[in-house]
Coordinates of C-alpha atoms and ligand atoms in Angstrom, one line a residue:
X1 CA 0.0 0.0 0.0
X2 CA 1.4 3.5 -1.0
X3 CA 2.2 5.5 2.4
X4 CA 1.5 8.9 2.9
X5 CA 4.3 11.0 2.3
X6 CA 5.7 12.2 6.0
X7 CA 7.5 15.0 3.9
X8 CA 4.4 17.4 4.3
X9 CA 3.1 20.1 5.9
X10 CA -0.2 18.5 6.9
X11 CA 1.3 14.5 7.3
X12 CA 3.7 16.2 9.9
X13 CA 1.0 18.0 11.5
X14 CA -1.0 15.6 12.2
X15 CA 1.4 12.8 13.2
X16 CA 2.9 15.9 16.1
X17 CA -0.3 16.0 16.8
X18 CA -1.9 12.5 16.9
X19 CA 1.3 11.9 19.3
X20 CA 1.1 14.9 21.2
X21 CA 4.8 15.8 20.4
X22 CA 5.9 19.1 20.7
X23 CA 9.5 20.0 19.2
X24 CA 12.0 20.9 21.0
X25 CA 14.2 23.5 19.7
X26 CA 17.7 22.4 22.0
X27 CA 17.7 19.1 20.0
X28 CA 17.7 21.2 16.4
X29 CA 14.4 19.7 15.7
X30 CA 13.8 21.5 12.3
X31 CA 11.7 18.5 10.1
X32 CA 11.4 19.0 6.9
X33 CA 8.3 19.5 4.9
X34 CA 8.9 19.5 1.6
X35 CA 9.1 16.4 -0.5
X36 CA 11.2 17.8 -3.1
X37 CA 14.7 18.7 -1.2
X38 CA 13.8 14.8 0.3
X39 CA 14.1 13.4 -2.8
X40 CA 16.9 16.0 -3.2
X41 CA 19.0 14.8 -0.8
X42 CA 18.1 10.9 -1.4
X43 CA 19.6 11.8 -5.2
X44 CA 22.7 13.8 -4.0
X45 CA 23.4 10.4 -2.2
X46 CA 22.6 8.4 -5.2
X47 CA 21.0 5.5 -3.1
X48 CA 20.6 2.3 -4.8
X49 CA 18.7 -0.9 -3.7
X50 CA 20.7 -2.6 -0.6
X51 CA 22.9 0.1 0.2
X52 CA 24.3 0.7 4.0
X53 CA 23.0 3.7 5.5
X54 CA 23.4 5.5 8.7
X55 CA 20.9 8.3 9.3
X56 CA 21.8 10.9 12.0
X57 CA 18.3 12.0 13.8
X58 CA 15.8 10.7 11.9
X59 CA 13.1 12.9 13.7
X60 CA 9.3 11.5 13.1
X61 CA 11.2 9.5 9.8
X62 CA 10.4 12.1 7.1
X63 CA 13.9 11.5 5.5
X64 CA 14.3 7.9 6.7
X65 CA 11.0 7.1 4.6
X66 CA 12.7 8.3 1.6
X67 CA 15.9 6.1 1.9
X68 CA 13.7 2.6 2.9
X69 CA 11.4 3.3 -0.6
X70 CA 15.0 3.9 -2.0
X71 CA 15.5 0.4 -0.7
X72 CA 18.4 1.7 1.4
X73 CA 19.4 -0.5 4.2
X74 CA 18.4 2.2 7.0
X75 CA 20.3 2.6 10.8
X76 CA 19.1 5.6 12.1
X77 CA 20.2 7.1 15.6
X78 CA 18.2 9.8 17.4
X79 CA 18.6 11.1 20.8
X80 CA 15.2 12.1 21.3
X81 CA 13.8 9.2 23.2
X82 CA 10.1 10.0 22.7
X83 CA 10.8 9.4 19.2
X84 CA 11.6 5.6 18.8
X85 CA 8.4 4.7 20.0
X86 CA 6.7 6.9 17.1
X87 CA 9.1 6.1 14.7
X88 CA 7.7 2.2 14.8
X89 CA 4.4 3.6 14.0
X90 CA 5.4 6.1 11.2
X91 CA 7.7 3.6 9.7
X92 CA 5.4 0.4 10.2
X93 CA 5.3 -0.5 6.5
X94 CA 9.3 -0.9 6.0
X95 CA 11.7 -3.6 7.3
X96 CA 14.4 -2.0 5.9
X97 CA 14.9 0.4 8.9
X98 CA 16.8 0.0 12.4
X99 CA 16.1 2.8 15.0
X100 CA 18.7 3.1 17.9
X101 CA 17.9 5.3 20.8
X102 CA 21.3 7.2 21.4
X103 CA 23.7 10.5 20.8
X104 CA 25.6 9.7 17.8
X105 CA 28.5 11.8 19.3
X106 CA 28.7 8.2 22.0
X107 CA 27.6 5.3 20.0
X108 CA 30.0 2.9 18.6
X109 CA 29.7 4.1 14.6
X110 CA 31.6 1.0 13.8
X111 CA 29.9 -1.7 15.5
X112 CA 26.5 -0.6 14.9
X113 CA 26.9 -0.7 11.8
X114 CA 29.3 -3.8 11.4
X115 CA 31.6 -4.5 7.9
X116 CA 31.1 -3.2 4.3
X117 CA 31.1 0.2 3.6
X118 CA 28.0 2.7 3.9
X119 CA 26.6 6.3 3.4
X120 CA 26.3 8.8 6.1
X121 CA 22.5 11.0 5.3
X122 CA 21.3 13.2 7.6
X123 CA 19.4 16.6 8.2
X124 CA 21.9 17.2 10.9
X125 CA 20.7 19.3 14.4
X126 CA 22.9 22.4 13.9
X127 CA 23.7 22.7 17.3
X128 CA 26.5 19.9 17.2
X129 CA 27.1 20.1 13.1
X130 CA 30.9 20.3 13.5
X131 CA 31.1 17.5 16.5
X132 CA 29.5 15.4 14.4
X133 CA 31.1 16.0 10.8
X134 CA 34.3 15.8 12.8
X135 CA 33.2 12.6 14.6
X136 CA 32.3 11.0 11.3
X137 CA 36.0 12.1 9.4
X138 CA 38.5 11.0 12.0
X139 CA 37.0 7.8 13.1
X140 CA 38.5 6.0 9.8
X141 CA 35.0 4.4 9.4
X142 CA 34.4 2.9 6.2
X143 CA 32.1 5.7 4.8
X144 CA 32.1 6.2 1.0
X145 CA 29.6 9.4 0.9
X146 CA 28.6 11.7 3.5
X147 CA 25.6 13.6 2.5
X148 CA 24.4 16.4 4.8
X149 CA 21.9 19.4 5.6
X150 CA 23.9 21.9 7.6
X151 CA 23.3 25.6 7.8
X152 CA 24.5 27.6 5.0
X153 CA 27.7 29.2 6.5
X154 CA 28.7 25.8 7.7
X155 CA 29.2 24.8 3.8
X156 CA 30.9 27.4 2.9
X157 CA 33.4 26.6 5.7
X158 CA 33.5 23.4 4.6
X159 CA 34.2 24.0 1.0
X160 CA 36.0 27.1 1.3
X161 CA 39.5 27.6 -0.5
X162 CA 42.9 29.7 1.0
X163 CA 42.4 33.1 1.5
X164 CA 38.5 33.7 2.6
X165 CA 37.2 34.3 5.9
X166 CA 35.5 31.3 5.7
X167 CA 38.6 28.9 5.5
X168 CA 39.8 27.0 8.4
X169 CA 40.1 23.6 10.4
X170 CA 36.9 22.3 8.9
X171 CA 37.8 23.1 5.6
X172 CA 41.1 21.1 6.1
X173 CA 39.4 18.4 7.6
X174 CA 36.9 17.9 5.2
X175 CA 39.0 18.6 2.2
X176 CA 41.2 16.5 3.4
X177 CA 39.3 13.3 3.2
X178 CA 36.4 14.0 1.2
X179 CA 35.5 16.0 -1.9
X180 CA 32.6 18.4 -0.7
X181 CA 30.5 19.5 -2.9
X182 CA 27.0 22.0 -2.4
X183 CA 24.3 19.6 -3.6
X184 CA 21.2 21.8 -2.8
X185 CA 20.0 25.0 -1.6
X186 CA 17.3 24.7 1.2
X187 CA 15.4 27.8 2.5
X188 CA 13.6 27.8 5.8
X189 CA 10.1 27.1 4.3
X190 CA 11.3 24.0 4.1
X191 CA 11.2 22.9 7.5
X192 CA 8.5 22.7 10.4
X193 CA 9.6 25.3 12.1
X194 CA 11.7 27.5 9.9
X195 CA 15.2 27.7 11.3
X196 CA 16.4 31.1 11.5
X197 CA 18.9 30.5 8.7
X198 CA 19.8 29.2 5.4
X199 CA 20.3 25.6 5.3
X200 CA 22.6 23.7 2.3
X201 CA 22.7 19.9 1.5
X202 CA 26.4 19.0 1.3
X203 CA 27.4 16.0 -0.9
X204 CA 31.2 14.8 1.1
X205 CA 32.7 12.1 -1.4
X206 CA 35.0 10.3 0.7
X207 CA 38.4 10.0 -1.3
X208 CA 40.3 6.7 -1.4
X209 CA 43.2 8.1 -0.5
X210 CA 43.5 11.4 1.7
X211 CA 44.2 14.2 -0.6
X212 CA 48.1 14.8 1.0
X213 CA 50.4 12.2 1.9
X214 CA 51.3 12.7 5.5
X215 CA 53.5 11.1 8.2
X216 CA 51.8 12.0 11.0
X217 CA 48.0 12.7 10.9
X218 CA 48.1 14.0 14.5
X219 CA 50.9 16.1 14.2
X220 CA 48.7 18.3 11.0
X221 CA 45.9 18.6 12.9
X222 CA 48.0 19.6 15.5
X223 CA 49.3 22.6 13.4
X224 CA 46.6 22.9 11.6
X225 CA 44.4 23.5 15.4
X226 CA 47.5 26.2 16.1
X227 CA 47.5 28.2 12.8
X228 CA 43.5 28.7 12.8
X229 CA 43.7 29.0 17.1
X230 CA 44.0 32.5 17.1
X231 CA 42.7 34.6 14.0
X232 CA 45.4 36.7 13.2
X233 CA 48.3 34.4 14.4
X234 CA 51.7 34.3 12.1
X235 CA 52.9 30.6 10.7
X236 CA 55.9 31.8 13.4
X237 CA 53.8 32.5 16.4
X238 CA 51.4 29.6 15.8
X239 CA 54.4 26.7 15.7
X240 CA 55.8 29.0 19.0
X241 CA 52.6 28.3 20.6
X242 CA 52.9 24.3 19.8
X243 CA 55.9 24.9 22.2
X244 CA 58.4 24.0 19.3
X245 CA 62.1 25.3 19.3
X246 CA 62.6 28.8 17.9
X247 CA 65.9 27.9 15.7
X248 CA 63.5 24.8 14.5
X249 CA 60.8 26.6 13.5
X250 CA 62.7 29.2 11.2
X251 CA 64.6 25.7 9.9
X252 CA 61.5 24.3 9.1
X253 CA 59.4 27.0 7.7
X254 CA 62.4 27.6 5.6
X255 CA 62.5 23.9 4.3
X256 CA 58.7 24.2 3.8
X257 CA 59.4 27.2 1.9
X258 CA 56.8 29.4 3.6
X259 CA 57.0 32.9 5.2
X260 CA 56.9 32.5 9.3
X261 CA 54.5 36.1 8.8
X262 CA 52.1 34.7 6.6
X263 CA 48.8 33.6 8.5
X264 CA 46.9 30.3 8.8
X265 CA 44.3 31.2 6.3
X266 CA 47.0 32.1 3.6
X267 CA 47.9 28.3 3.1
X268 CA 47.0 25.8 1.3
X269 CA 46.9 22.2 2.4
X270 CA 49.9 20.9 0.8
X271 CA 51.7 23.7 2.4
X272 CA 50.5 22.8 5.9
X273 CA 51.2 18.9 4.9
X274 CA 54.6 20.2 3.6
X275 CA 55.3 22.0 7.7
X276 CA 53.6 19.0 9.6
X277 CA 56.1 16.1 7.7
X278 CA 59.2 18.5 7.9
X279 CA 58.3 18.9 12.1
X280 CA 57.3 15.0 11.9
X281 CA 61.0 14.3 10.3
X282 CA 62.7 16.7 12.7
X283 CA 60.8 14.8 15.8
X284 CA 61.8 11.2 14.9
X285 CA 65.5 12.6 14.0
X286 CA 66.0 14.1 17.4
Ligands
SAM1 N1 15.5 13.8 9.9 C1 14.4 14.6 10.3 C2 14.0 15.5 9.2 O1 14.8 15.7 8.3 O2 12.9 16.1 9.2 C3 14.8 15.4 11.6 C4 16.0 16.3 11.4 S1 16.2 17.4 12.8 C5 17.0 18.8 12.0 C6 17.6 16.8 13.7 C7 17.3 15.5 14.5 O3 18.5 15.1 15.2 C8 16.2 15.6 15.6 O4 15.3 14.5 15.4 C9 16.9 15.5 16.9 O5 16.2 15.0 18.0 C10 18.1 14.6 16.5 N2 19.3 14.8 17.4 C11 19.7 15.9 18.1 N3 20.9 15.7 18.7 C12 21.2 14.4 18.4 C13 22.3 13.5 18.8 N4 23.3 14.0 19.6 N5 22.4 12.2 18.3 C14 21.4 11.8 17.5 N6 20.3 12.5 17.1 C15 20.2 13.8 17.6

């Protein structure tokens, strides 16, 4: 039997209603309400029949209905623990779903969701849209596609390039294992209620190989953290503040062929790669 579509203004109504939930705004509950970006975002993620996906908060299932007609293997994790319960009603017709009652910031991504690779989808809560990007990058987790709703100055951090205001640790992070890429632009009638800001679907491919070749992954975050830590901090002051040598830092800006004046958000990532494996060398020589 065809289900009504949860993607709607009046469907969402009346399942809030007919379960007497009321939203609460410190969880980012924003559901959407328009079928259109759904489908939007199930395309962006190119779902076929069978494939692994973990949904982030799946709310009263308005995006996780999508996926299971998609014929998506669905685990979805929401915090909210009145939603479970409605979630078995709203998504009665599908047994291609798996609800866990948890933060996704403490579950174990891996062993929910066992061996083989699978998609990350989700209308993330933009309260905890960094956290959880971050959570879903550094884990090593064998995600092939990370497709996300975040607020609209989020994206642009995450697919900024050198030189903008908008360029910084997330940028790295996600550039450095994924290709981002802005998929769709959402406005706020799109949701029940309308967030207070622009929202855009983010399409992360997750690349093979990270994009730099690095010896130590800790050690360019760790310089990556210090050159965006303060704003206006110099390549100079930054590696002074990571407590390393002054003689070593000029040696190793020099062999990395970049200015100790010029400023975090001046360089590129094979220029902080080139720092972090010259620092990495100079550690494992000493
Ligand atoms: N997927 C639904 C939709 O698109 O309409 C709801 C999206 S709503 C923006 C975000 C959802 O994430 C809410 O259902 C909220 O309860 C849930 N959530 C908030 N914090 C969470 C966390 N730490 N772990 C898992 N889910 C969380």
């Amino acid at each position: 039997m065809k289900q009504p579509t949860i993607a709607d203004k009046k469907v969402t109504k009346y399942i809030l209603q007919r379960f007497g939930l009321h939203m609460s705004k410190r969880l980012g509950q924003n559901f959407l309400i328009d079928a259109g970006i759904v489908q939007g975002i199930v395309d962006a993620a190119d779902i076929q029949p069978g494939d692994k996906v973990l949904e982030i908060g799946p709310g009263i299932g308005t995006l996780t209905q999508a996926l299971c007609e998609a014929g998506a293997d669905v685990t979805c994790v929401e915090l909210d623990k009145r939603l479970p319960e409605i979630l078995s009603h709203t998504l009665e017709a599908y047994d291609n779903v798996r609800i866990i009652q948890g933060d996704i910031l403490k579950v174990d991504i891996a062993e929910i969701m066992g061996d083989g690779p699978f998609k990350v989808v989700a209308n993330l809560p933009y309260y905890i849209t960094t956290p959880i990007i971050m959570e879903l990058l550094e884990k090593h987790l064998p995600i092939t596609d990370i497709v996300v709703m975040v607020q609209k100055e989020v994206a642009e951090r995450m697919a900024a390039n050198p030189g903008g205001k908008t360029y910084g640790a997330l940028s790295i992070a996600v550039q450095y294992y994924t290709i981002p890429e802005i998929a769709l632009h959402v406005p706020p009638r799109s949701f029940m209620p309308p967030p207070e800001v622009d929202s855009v679907v983010v399409d992360c491919k997750v690349r093979p190989q990270p994009a730099v070749d690095l010896i130590d992954e800790k050690m360019f975050f760790r310089v990556v953290k210090a050159a965006f830590g303060q704003r206006r901090k110099t390549l100079n002051n930054a590696l002074k503040s990571m407590g390393v040598d002054k003689n070593i830092i000029a040696d190793v800006l020099a062999k990395a062929g970049v200015e100790p004046t010029r400023r975090g958000e001046t360089l590129t990532m094979d220029e902080f790669a080139a720092i972090s494996n010259i620092l990495s060398q100079t550690a494992m020589e000493k």
